[in-house]
Amino acid sequence: MFYPSIRFMTHKEIIQFDPNLTIVLGGGGNSGIVVGDSAVVVIDTKMMGSSEDLYKLAKEKAGTKPIIVINTHYHPDHVNGNKFYKGSRIYIGNYEKISFRRMLLRKISPRIL
C-alpha cells in the first residue's frame, strides 16, 4: 500500500541560498548547513535515508573543518541523524527531562544550550 505521507517524507529539495548557506527542505524535517570560517554548523539532522544524505553533504562542505550540530528540538525528524556525527559537538535546547532521557537512550551525546 502506498502512503502519500511517505513520498512527502522522502522527497527533498536542496536550496543553495548562497555559498555559505544550504537549506534542505523535506526528507523528514527541514535542515540547514552553515559554512563558517572555522566550522560548519548543521541545524537538525533529519531521519531515515535523508539523514545520511545530509551528513554526506555536510562532510563535503566541511572538508577539514569540524562539524557542529544544533538540534532545535527532540522530534525524530530533527535528531535521528545525530548518529552520523560521532565526534562532533551536538547542542540541544533546554528540553524537559523526559525528552532529554529519550535522547540519551538513543546514545546521543548532547550538550545543553
Coordinates of N, CA, C and O in Angstrom, one line a residue:
M1 N 0.9 -1.2 0.0 CA 0.0 0.0 0.0 C 0.9 1.2 0.0 O 1.9 1.3 0.7
F2 N 0.6 2.2 -0.8 CA 1.3 3.5 -0.9 C 0.7 4.6 0.0 O -0.5 4.8 -0.1
Y3 N 1.5 5.2 0.8 CA 1.0 6.3 1.6 C 1.6 7.6 1.1 O 2.8 7.7 1.0
P4 N 0.8 8.5 0.8 CA 1.3 9.8 0.3 C 2.3 10.5 1.2 O 3.2 11.2 0.8
S5 N 2.1 10.3 2.5 CA 3.0 10.9 3.5 C 4.4 10.4 3.4 O 5.3 11.1 3.7
I6 N 4.5 9.1 3.0 CA 5.9 8.5 2.8 C 6.6 9.2 1.7 O 7.8 9.6 1.8
R7 N 5.9 9.5 0.6 CA 6.5 10.2 -0.5 C 6.9 11.6 -0.1 O 8.0 12.1 -0.4
F8 N 6.1 12.3 0.7 CA 6.4 13.6 1.2 C 7.6 13.5 2.1 O 8.5 14.4 2.1
M9 N 7.7 12.5 3.0 CA 8.8 12.4 3.9 C 10.2 12.1 3.2 O 11.2 12.5 3.7
T10 N 10.1 11.5 2.0 CA 11.4 11.1 1.4 C 11.8 12.1 0.3 O 12.9 12.2 -0.1
H11 N 10.9 13.0 -0.2 CA 11.2 14.0 -1.2 C 12.0 15.1 -0.5 O 11.6 15.6 0.5
K12 N 13.1 15.5 -1.2 CA 13.9 16.6 -0.7 C 14.1 17.6 -1.7 O 14.2 17.3 -2.9
E13 N 14.3 18.9 -1.3 CA 14.7 19.9 -2.2 C 15.9 20.6 -1.5 O 15.8 21.1 -0.4
I14 N 17.0 20.8 -2.3 CA 18.2 21.4 -1.8 C 18.3 22.8 -2.4 O 18.3 23.0 -3.6
I15 N 18.3 23.8 -1.5 CA 18.4 25.2 -2.0 C 19.8 25.8 -1.5 O 20.1 25.8 -0.3
Q16 N 20.6 26.1 -2.5 CA 21.9 26.7 -2.2 C 21.6 28.2 -2.2 O 21.7 28.9 -3.2
F17 N 21.3 28.7 -1.0 CA 20.9 30.1 -0.8 C 22.1 31.1 -1.2 O 21.9 32.1 -1.8
D18 N 23.2 30.7 -0.7 CA 24.5 31.4 -1.1 C 25.6 30.4 -0.8 O 25.4 29.3 -0.4
P19 N 26.9 30.8 -1.1 CA 27.9 29.8 -0.9 C 28.1 29.2 0.5 O 28.6 28.1 0.7
N20 N 27.6 30.0 1.5 CA 27.7 29.5 2.9 C 26.5 29.0 3.5 O 26.5 28.7 4.7
L21 N 25.4 29.0 2.8 CA 24.1 28.6 3.4 C 23.4 27.6 2.5 O 23.0 28.0 1.3
T22 N 23.2 26.4 2.9 CA 22.4 25.4 2.2 C 21.2 25.0 3.0 O 21.3 24.7 4.2
I23 N 20.0 25.1 2.4 CA 18.8 24.7 3.0 C 18.3 23.4 2.4 O 18.2 23.3 1.2
V24 N 18.0 22.4 3.2 CA 17.5 21.1 2.7 C 16.1 21.0 3.2 O 15.9 20.7 4.4
L25 N 15.1 21.1 2.3 CA 13.7 21.0 2.7 C 13.2 19.6 2.5 O 13.6 18.9 1.5
G26 N 12.4 19.1 3.4 CA 11.8 17.8 3.3 C 12.7 16.7 3.6 O 13.8 16.9 4.3
G27 N 12.3 15.5 3.3 CA 13.2 14.4 3.6 C 13.2 14.1 5.1 O 14.1 13.6 5.7
G28 N 12.1 14.4 5.8 CA 12.0 14.3 7.2 C 12.5 15.5 7.9 O 13.6 15.5 8.4
G29 N 11.7 16.6 7.9 CA 12.1 17.8 8.5 C 12.9 18.7 7.6 O 13.3 18.3 6.5
N30 N 13.1 19.9 8.0 CA 13.9 20.9 7.2 C 15.2 21.1 8.0 O 15.2 21.2 9.2
S31 N 16.3 21.2 7.2 CA 17.6 21.3 7.8 C 18.4 22.4 7.2 O 18.1 22.9 6.1
G32 N 19.5 22.8 7.8 CA 20.3 23.8 7.2 C 21.8 23.5 7.4 O 22.1 22.8 8.4
I33 N 22.6 23.9 6.5 CA 24.1 23.8 6.7 C 24.7 25.2 6.5 O 24.5 25.8 5.5
V34 N 25.4 25.6 7.5 CA 26.0 26.9 7.5 C 27.5 26.7 7.5 O 28.1 26.1 8.5
V35 N 28.2 27.2 6.5 CA 29.7 27.1 6.5 C 30.3 28.4 7.0 O 30.1 29.5 6.5
G36 N 31.0 28.2 8.1 CA 31.7 29.4 8.7 C 33.2 29.3 8.4 O 33.7 28.4 7.7
D37 N 34.0 30.3 8.9 CA 35.4 30.3 8.7 C 36.1 29.1 9.4 O 37.1 28.6 8.8
S38 N 35.7 28.7 10.5 CA 36.4 27.6 11.3 C 35.6 26.4 11.5 O 36.1 25.4 12.1
A39 N 34.3 26.4 11.2 CA 33.5 25.2 11.4 C 32.3 25.2 10.5 O 32.0 26.3 9.9
V40 N 31.6 24.1 10.4 CA 30.3 24.0 9.7 C 29.3 23.6 10.7 O 29.5 22.7 11.5
V41 N 28.1 24.3 10.6 CA 27.0 24.0 11.5 C 25.9 23.4 10.8 O 25.5 23.8 9.7
V42 N 25.4 22.2 11.3 CA 24.3 21.5 10.7 C 23.1 21.8 11.7 O 23.2 21.5 12.9
I43 N 22.0 22.3 11.2 CA 20.8 22.5 12.0 C 19.8 21.4 11.7 O 19.3 21.4 10.6
D44 N 19.6 20.6 12.7 CA 18.6 19.4 12.6 C 19.1 18.4 11.6 O 19.4 18.7 10.4
T45 N 19.2 17.1 12.0 CA 19.9 16.1 11.2 C 19.0 15.1 10.5 O 19.4 14.1 10.0
K46 N 17.7 15.4 10.4 CA 16.7 14.6 9.6 C 16.5 13.2 10.2 O 16.9 12.9 11.3
M47 N 15.8 12.4 9.4 CA 15.6 11.0 9.7 C 15.6 10.1 8.5 O 15.7 10.6 7.4
M48 N 15.5 8.8 8.7 CA 15.5 7.8 7.6 C 16.7 8.0 6.7 O 17.8 8.5 7.1
G49 N 16.6 7.7 5.4 CA 17.7 7.8 4.5 C 18.2 9.2 4.3 O 19.4 9.4 3.9
S50 N 17.4 10.2 4.5 CA 17.7 11.6 4.3 C 18.8 12.0 5.3 O 19.6 12.9 5.0
S51 N 18.9 11.4 6.5 CA 19.9 11.8 7.5 C 21.3 11.5 7.0 O 22.2 12.3 7.1
E52 N 21.5 10.4 6.3 CA 22.8 10.1 5.8 C 23.2 11.0 4.6 O 24.3 11.4 4.5
D53 N 22.2 11.3 3.8 CA 22.4 12.2 2.6 C 22.9 13.5 3.2 O 23.8 14.2 2.6
L54 N 22.2 14.0 4.2 CA 22.5 15.3 4.8 C 24.0 15.3 5.3 O 24.7 16.2 5.2
Y55 N 24.3 14.2 6.0 CA 25.6 14.1 6.6 C 26.7 14.1 5.5 O 27.7 14.8 5.6
K56 N 26.5 13.4 4.4 CA 27.5 13.4 3.3 C 27.6 14.8 2.7 O 28.7 15.2 2.4
L57 N 26.5 15.5 2.6 CA 26.6 16.9 2.1 C 27.4 17.8 3.0 O 28.2 18.6 2.6
A58 N 27.1 17.6 4.3 CA 27.8 18.4 5.3 C 29.3 18.1 5.3 O 30.1 19.1 5.4
K59 N 29.6 16.8 5.2 CA 31.1 16.5 5.2 C 31.8 17.0 4.0 O 32.9 17.5 4.1
E60 N 31.1 17.0 2.9 CA 31.6 17.6 1.6 C 31.9 19.1 1.8 O 32.9 19.6 1.4
K61 N 31.0 19.8 2.4 CA 31.1 21.2 2.6 C 32.1 21.6 3.7 O 32.8 22.6 3.6
A62 N 32.3 20.7 4.6 CA 33.2 20.9 5.8 C 34.6 20.7 5.4 O 35.5 21.4 5.9
G63 N 34.9 19.8 4.5 CA 36.3 19.5 4.2 C 37.0 19.1 5.5 O 36.6 18.1 6.1
T64 N 38.0 19.8 5.9 CA 38.7 19.5 7.2 C 38.2 20.2 8.4 O 38.7 20.0 9.5
K65 N 37.2 21.1 8.2 CA 36.6 21.8 9.3 C 35.7 20.9 10.2 O 35.1 20.0 9.7
P66 N 35.7 21.2 11.5 CA 34.8 20.4 12.3 C 33.3 20.7 12.0 O 33.0 21.8 11.5
I67 N 32.5 19.8 12.3 CA 31.0 20.0 12.2 C 30.4 20.1 13.5 O 30.7 19.3 14.4
I68 N 29.6 21.1 13.7 CA 28.8 21.3 14.9 C 27.3 21.1 14.6 O 26.8 21.6 13.6
V69 N 26.6 20.3 15.4 CA 25.2 20.1 15.2 C 24.4 20.8 16.2 O 24.7 20.8 17.4
I70 N 23.3 21.4 15.8 CA 22.3 22.1 16.6 C 21.0 21.4 16.4 O 20.5 21.4 15.2
N71 N 20.4 20.8 17.4 CA 19.0 20.2 17.3 C 18.1 21.2 17.9 O 18.2 21.6 19.0
T72 N 17.1 21.7 17.1 CA 16.1 22.7 17.6 C 15.2 22.1 18.5 O 14.7 22.8 19.4
H73 N 14.8 20.8 18.4 CA 14.1 20.1 19.4 C 14.2 18.6 19.2 O 14.9 18.1 18.3
Y74 N 13.6 17.8 20.0 CA 13.9 16.3 20.1 C 13.1 15.4 19.2 O 13.3 14.2 19.2
H75 N 12.3 15.9 18.3 CA 11.5 15.1 17.5 C 12.4 14.3 16.5 O 13.5 14.8 16.1
P76 N 12.0 13.1 16.1 CA 12.9 12.2 15.3 C 13.4 12.9 14.0 O 14.5 12.7 13.6
D77 N 12.5 13.7 13.4 CA 13.0 14.4 12.1 C 14.0 15.5 12.4 O 14.5 16.1 11.4
H78 N 14.4 15.7 13.6 CA 15.4 16.7 14.0 C 16.6 16.1 14.6 O 17.7 16.7 14.6
V79 N 16.5 14.9 15.1 CA 17.7 14.3 15.9 C 18.1 12.9 15.4 O 19.2 12.4 15.7
N80 N 17.3 12.2 14.6 CA 17.7 10.8 14.3 C 19.0 10.7 13.4 O 19.6 9.6 13.4
G81 N 19.4 11.7 12.8 CA 20.7 11.6 12.0 C 21.9 11.9 12.9 O 23.0 11.9 12.4
N82 N 21.7 12.3 14.2 CA 22.8 12.6 15.0 C 23.9 11.5 15.1 O 25.0 11.7 15.3
K83 N 23.4 10.2 14.9 CA 24.3 9.1 15.0 C 25.5 9.2 14.0 O 26.5 8.6 14.1
F84 N 25.3 9.9 12.9 CA 26.4 10.0 11.9 C 27.5 11.0 12.3 O 28.5 11.1 11.7
Y85 N 27.2 11.8 13.3 CA 28.1 12.9 13.7 C 29.0 12.6 14.9 O 29.2 13.4 15.7
K86 N 29.4 11.3 14.9 CA 30.3 10.9 16.1 C 31.5 11.8 16.1 O 32.1 12.1 15.1
G87 N 31.8 12.3 17.3 CA 33.0 13.1 17.5 C 32.7 14.6 17.3 O 33.5 15.5 17.6
S88 N 31.5 14.9 16.8 CA 31.1 16.3 16.6 C 30.4 16.8 17.9 O 29.8 16.0 18.6
R89 N 30.5 18.1 18.1 CA 29.7 18.7 19.2 C 28.2 18.7 18.8 O 27.9 19.2 17.7
I90 N 27.3 18.3 19.7 CA 25.9 18.3 19.4 C 25.2 19.1 20.5 O 25.4 18.8 21.7
Y91 N 24.6 20.2 20.1 CA 23.9 21.0 21.1 C 22.4 20.9 20.9 O 21.9 20.7 19.8
I92 N 21.7 20.9 22.1 CA 20.3 20.8 22.1 C 19.7 21.9 22.9 O 20.4 22.5 23.7
G93 N 18.4 22.2 22.7 CA 17.8 23.2 23.6 C 17.6 22.6 25.0 O 17.9 21.5 25.3
N94 N 17.0 23.4 25.8 CA 16.8 23.0 27.2 C 15.4 22.3 27.3 O 14.4 22.9 27.5
Y95 N 15.4 21.0 27.0 CA 14.2 20.2 26.9 C 13.8 19.8 28.3 O 14.5 19.8 29.2
E96 N 12.6 19.3 28.3 CA 12.1 18.6 29.5 C 13.0 17.4 29.8 O 13.5 16.8 28.9
K97 N 13.1 17.0 31.1 CA 13.9 15.9 31.5 C 13.6 14.6 30.8 O 14.4 13.9 30.3
I98 N 12.3 14.3 30.6 CA 11.9 13.1 29.9 C 12.4 13.0 28.5 O 12.9 12.0 28.0
S99 N 12.3 14.1 27.8 CA 12.8 14.2 26.4 C 14.3 14.0 26.3 O 14.8 13.3 25.5
F100 N 15.0 14.6 27.3 CA 16.4 14.5 27.3 C 16.8 13.1 27.6 O 17.7 12.6 26.9
R101 N 16.1 12.4 28.5 CA 16.4 11.0 28.7 C 16.2 10.1 27.5 O 17.0 9.2 27.2
R102 N 15.2 10.4 26.7 CA 15.0 9.7 25.5 C 16.1 9.8 24.5 O 16.6 8.9 23.9
M103 N 16.7 11.0 24.5 CA 17.8 11.3 23.6 C 19.0 10.5 24.1 O 19.8 9.9 23.3
L104 N 19.2 10.5 25.4 CA 20.4 9.7 25.9 C 20.2 8.2 25.6 O 21.2 7.5 25.4
L105 N 19.0 7.7 25.7 CA 18.8 6.3 25.4 C 19.1 6.0 24.0 O 19.5 4.8 23.6
R106 N 19.1 6.9 23.1 CA 19.4 6.7 21.7 C 20.9 6.9 21.5 O 21.4 7.0 20.4
K107 N 21.7 7.0 22.6 CA 23.1 7.1 22.6 C 23.6 8.4 21.9 O 24.6 8.4 21.1
I108 N 22.9 9.5 22.1 CA 23.3 10.8 21.5 C 23.9 11.5 22.7 O 23.5 11.5 23.8
S109 N 25.1 12.2 22.4 CA 25.8 12.9 23.5 C 25.6 14.4 23.3 O 26.4 15.1 22.7
P110 N 24.4 14.9 23.7 CA 24.2 16.3 23.5 C 24.8 17.2 24.6 O 25.1 16.8 25.7
R111 N 24.9 18.5 24.3 CA 25.3 19.5 25.2 C 24.1 20.4 25.4 O 23.5 20.7 24.4
I112 N 23.8 20.8 26.6 CA 22.6 21.7 26.8 C 23.0 23.1 26.5 O 24.0 23.6 27.0
L113 N 22.2 23.8 25.7 CA 22.5 25.3 25.4 C 22.1 26.1 26.6 O 21.2 25.8 27.3

